[in-house]
Coordinates of C-alpha atoms in Angstrom, one line a residue:
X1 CA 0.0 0.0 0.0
X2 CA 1.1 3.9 -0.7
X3 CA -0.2 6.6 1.8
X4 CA -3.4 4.2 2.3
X5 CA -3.6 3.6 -1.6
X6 CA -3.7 0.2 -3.4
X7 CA -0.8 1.0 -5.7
X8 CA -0.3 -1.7 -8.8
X9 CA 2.1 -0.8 -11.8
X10 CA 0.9 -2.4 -14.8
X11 CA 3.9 -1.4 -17.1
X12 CA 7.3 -2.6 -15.8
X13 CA 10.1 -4.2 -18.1
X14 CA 12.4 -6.8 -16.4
X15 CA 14.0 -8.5 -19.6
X16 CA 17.0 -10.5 -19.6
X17 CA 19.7 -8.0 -20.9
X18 CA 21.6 -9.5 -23.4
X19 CA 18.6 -10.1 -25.3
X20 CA 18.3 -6.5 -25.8
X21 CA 19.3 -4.0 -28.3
X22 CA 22.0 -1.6 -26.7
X23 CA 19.9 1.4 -26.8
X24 CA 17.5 -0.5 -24.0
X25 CA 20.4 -0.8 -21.9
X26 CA 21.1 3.1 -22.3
X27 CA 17.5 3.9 -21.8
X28 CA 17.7 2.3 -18.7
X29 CA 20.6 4.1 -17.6
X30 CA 19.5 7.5 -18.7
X31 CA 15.7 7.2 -17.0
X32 CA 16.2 4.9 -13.6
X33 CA 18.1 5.3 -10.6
X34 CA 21.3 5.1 -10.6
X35 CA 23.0 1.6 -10.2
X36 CA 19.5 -0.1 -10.5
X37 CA 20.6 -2.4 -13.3
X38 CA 23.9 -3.7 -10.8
X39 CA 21.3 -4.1 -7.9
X40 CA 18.4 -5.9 -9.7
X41 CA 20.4 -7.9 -12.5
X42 CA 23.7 -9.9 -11.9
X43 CA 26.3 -9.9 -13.8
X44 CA 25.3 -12.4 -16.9
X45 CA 22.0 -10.3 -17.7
X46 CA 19.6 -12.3 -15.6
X47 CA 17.1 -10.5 -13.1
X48 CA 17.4 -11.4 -9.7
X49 CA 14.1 -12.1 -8.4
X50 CA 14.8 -11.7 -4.6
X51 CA 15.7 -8.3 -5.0
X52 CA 13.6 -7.1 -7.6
X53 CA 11.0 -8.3 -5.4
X54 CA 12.4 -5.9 -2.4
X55 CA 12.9 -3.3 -4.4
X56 CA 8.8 -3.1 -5.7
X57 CA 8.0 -3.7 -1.9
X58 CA 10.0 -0.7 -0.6
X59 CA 8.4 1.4 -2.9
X60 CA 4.5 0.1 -1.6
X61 CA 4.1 -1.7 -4.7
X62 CA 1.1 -4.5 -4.3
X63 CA 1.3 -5.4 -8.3
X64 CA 3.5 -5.2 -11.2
X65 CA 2.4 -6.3 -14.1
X66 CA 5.6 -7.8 -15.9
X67 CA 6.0 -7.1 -19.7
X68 CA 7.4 -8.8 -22.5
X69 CA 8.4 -8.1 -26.4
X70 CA 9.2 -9.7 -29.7
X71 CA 10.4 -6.7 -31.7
X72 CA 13.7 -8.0 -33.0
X73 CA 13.9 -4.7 -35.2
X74 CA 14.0 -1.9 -33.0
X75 CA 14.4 -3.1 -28.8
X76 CA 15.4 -7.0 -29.1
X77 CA 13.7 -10.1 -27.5
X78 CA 12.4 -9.9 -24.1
X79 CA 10.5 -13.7 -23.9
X80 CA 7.1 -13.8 -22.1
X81 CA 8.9 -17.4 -20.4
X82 CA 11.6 -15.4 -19.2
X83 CA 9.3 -13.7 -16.7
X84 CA 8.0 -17.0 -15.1
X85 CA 11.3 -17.1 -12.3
X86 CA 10.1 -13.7 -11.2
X87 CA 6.6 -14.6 -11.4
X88 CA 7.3 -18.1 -9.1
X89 CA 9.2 -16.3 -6.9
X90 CA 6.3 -14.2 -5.8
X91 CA 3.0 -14.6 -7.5
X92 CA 1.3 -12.0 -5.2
X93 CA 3.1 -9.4 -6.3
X94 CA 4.3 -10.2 -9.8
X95 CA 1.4 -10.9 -13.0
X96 CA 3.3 -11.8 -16.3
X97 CA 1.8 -10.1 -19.5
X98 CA 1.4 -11.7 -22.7
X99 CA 2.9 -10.5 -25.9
X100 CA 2.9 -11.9 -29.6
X101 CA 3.8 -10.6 -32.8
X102 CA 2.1 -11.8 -36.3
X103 CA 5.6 -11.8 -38.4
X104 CA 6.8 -14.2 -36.0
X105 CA 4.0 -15.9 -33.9
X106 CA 1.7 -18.6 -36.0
X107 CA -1.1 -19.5 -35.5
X108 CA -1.0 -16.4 -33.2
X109 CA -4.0 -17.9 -30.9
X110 CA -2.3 -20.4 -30.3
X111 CA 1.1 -19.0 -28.5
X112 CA -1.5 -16.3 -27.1
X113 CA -3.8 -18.8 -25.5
X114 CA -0.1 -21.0 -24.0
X115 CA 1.3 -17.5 -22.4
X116 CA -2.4 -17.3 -20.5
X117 CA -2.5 -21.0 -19.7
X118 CA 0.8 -19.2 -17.9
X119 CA -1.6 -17.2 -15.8
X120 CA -0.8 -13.8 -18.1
X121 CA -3.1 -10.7 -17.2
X122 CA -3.3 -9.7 -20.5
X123 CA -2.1 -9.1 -23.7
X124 CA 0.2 -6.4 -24.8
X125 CA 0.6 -5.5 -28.7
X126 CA 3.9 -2.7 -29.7
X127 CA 3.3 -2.5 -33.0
X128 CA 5.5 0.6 -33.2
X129 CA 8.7 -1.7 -32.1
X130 CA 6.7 -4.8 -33.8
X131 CA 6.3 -3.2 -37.6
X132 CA 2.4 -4.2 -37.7
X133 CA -1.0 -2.5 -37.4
X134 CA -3.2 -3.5 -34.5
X135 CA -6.1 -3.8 -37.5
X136 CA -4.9 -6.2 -38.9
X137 CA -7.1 -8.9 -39.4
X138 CA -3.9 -11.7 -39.1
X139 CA -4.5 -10.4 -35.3
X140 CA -8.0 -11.0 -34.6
X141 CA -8.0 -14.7 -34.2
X142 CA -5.9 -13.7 -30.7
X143 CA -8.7 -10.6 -29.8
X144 CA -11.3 -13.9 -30.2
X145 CA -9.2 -15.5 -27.6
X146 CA -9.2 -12.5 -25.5
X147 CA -12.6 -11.7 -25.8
X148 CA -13.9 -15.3 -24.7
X149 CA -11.4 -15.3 -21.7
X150 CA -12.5 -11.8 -20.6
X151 CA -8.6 -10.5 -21.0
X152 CA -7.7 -7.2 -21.9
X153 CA -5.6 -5.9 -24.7
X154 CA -2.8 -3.3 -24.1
X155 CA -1.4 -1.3 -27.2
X156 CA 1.5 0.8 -27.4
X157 CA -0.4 3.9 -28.5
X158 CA 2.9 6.4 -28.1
X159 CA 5.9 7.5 -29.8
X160 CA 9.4 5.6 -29.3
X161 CA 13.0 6.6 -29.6
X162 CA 14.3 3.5 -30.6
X163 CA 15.9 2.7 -33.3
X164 CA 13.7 0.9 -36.0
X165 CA 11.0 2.4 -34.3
X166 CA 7.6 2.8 -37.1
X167 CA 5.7 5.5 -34.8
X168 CA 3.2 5.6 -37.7
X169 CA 1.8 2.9 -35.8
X170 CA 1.0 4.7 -32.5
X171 CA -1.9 6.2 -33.7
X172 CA -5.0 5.4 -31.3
X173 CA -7.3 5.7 -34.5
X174 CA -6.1 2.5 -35.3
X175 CA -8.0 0.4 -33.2
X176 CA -11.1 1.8 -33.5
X177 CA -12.2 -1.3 -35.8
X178 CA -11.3 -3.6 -32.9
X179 CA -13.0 -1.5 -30.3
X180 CA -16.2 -2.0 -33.1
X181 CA -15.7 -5.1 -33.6
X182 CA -15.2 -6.8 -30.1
X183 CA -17.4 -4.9 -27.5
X184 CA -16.8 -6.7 -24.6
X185 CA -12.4 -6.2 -25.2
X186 CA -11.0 -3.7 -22.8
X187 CA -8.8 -1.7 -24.0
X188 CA -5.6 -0.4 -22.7
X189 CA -4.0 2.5 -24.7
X190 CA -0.1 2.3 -23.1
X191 CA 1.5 5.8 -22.6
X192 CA -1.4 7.3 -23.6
X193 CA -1.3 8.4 -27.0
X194 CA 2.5 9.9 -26.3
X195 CA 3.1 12.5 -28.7
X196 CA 0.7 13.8 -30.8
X197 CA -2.1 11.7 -30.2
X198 CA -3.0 12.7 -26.4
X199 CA -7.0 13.9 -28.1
X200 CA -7.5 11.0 -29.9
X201 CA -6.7 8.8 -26.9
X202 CA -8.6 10.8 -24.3
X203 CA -11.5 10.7 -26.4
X204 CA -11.6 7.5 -27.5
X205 CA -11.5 6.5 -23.6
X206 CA -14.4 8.9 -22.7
X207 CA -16.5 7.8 -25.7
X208 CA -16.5 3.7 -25.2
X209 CA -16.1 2.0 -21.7
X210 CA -14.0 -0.3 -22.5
X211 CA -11.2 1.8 -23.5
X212 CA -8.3 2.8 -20.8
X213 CA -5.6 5.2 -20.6
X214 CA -2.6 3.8 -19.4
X215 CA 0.0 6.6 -17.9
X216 CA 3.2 4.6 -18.3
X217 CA 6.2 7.3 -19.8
X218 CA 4.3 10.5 -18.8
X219 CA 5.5 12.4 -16.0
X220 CA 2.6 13.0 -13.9
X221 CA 3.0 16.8 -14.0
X222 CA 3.0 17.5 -17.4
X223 CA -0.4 15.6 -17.2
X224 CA -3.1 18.7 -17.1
X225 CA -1.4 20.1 -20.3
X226 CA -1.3 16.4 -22.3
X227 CA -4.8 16.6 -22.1
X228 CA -6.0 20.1 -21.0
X229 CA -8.9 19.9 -23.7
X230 CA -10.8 17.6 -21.5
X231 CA -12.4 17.6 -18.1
X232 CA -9.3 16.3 -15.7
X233 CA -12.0 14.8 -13.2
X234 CA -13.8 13.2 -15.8
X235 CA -10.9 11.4 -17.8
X236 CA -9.2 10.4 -15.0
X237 CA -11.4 7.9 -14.3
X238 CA -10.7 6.2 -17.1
X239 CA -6.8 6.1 -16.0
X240 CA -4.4 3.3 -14.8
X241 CA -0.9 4.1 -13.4
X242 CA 2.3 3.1 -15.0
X243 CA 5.4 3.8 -14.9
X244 CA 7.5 2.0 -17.9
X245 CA 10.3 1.0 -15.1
X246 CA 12.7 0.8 -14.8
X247 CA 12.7 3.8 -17.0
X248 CA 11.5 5.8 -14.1
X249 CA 13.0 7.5 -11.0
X250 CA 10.8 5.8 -8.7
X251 CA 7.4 4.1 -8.6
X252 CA 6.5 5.9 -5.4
X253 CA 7.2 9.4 -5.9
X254 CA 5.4 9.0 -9.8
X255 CA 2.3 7.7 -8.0
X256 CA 2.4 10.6 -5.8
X257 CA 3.0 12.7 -8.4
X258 CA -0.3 11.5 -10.3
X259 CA -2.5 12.0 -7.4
X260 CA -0.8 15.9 -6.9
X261 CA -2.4 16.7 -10.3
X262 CA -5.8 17.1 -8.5
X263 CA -6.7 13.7 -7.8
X264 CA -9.6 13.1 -4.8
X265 CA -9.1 10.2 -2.3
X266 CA -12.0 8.5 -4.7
X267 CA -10.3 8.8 -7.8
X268 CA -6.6 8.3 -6.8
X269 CA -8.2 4.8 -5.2
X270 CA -9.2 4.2 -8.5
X271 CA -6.2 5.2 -10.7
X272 CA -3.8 3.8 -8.7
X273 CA -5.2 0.2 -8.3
X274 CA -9.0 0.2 -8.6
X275 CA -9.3 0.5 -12.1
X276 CA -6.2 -2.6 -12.7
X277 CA -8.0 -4.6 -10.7
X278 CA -11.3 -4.2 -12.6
X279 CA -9.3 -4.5 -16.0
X280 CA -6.8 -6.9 -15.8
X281 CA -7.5 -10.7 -15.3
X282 CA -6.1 -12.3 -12.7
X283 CA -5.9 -9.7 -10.0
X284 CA -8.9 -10.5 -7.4
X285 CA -6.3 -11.3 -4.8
X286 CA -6.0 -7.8 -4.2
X287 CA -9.0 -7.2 -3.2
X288 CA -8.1 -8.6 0.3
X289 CA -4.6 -6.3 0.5
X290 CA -7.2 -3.6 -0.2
X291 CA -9.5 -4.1 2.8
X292 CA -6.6 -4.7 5.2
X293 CA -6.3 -1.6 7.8

């Protein structure tokens, strides 16, 4: 718990590093804490799960949802299987998140519906990093899947740095036909719609319920101004926190940071935790870290 809050970050990489492009490695370096990468990985790469799990527990962290990503042309290969150590080590805490990729993944449903057998809490897409479009129809044999096990879809809906980045493909627009065309999907729009998309993502969220805006990679000030053509009190119900660690300072002071942008006690309860639990699949074990004094 933070300052009385359920507090779960849905948007946290912990990849093996020398399955990474350099320019992760750097990103890391340039947006976390300094010596994180020495404290949480050892010295071939690997994550240590006993202290990745202190460090999300000093910071109040209940959940972190743990992401993976097969975009061999721009970041490298971080392997959904690689999380399941971390995930062992301490299920309470730590949710793996499924991720596929149609150039490389067939049948797609397939190696979707084996990473939720894994107990995944949803699906995330980066077709920016990935080289695809979320409307594709390749793709919506694994929405099907999603759809019948009531699991939510997260898109990278923001612009990216990398190299061999396509940010053509960040545009929220895109997924309108799969917002259509599966009703009952939530929707996660990841960093939401970083760059020159913040409108189209904010009103895609407050026109259909089942689409979310996700705040990893935004600094929590700069919030009121990323969308200041919308009703702050309104939209932000429709938020989940994220931070994109360990591209982050801390999870703690972001959080609080959120909440300082004119959150009430109601809201923040939501934004912080409320609205993950509602959205993503397998988090109901929160509920009782929720109600604890």
């Amino acid at each position: 718990m933070l300052d009385r809050h359920l507090l779960v970050d849905a948007h946290v990489h912990v990849p093996m590093l020398d399955t990474l492009a350099p320019a992760w490695v750097d990103w890391a370096r340039e947006f976390g804490p300094d010596g994180l990468l020495e404290t949480v990985w050892d010295a071939g790469g690997a994550p240590i799960p006993a202290q990745l799990d202190a460090v999300f527990a000093a910071q109040g962290v209940d959940a972190a949802l743990l992401l993976c990503e097969y975009s061999p042309k721009a970041t490298g290969m971080q392997l959904f299987d690689d999380l399941l150590p971390l995930v062992e080590h301490n299920p309470v805490r730590f949710r793996p998140v499924a991720n596929v990729n149609p150039h490389l993944h067939f049948p797609i449903a397939r190696e979707l519906s084996r990473q939720l057998d894994h107990g995944a809490a949803a699906l995330k897409l980066h077709p920016v990093h990935g080289g695809f479009r979320c409307d594709d129809r390749a793709l919506y044999p694994a929405y099907q899947v999603l759809a019948e096990r009531d699991v939510p879809l997260i898109v990278h809906c923001g612009t990216s740095t990398f190299p061999g980045s396509m940010n053509e493909l960040a545009d929220p627009e895109i997924l309108l036909p799969v917002v259509r065309d599966f009703p009952s999907l939530n929707v996660v729009l990841a960093h939401g719609g970083r760059g020159w998309w913040y409108d189209a993502a904010a009103f895609m969220a407050l026109s259909y319920e089942t689409v979310w805006i996700e705040l990893s990679g935004l600094p929590p000030k700069r919030l009121p101004d990323y969308y200041s053509k919308f009703s702050l009190k309104r939209l932000s119900q429709k938020w989940i926190f994220a931070t994109d660690w360990p591209g982050v300072p801390g999870v703690a002071a972001n959080a609080r940071a959120v909440v300082d942008v004119g959150l009430d006690e109601k809201t923040a309860d939501l934004v912080l935790g409320g609205n993950a639990m509602r959205v993503y699949a397998g988090l109901d074990h929160l509920a009782a870290v929720k109600e604890t004094p």
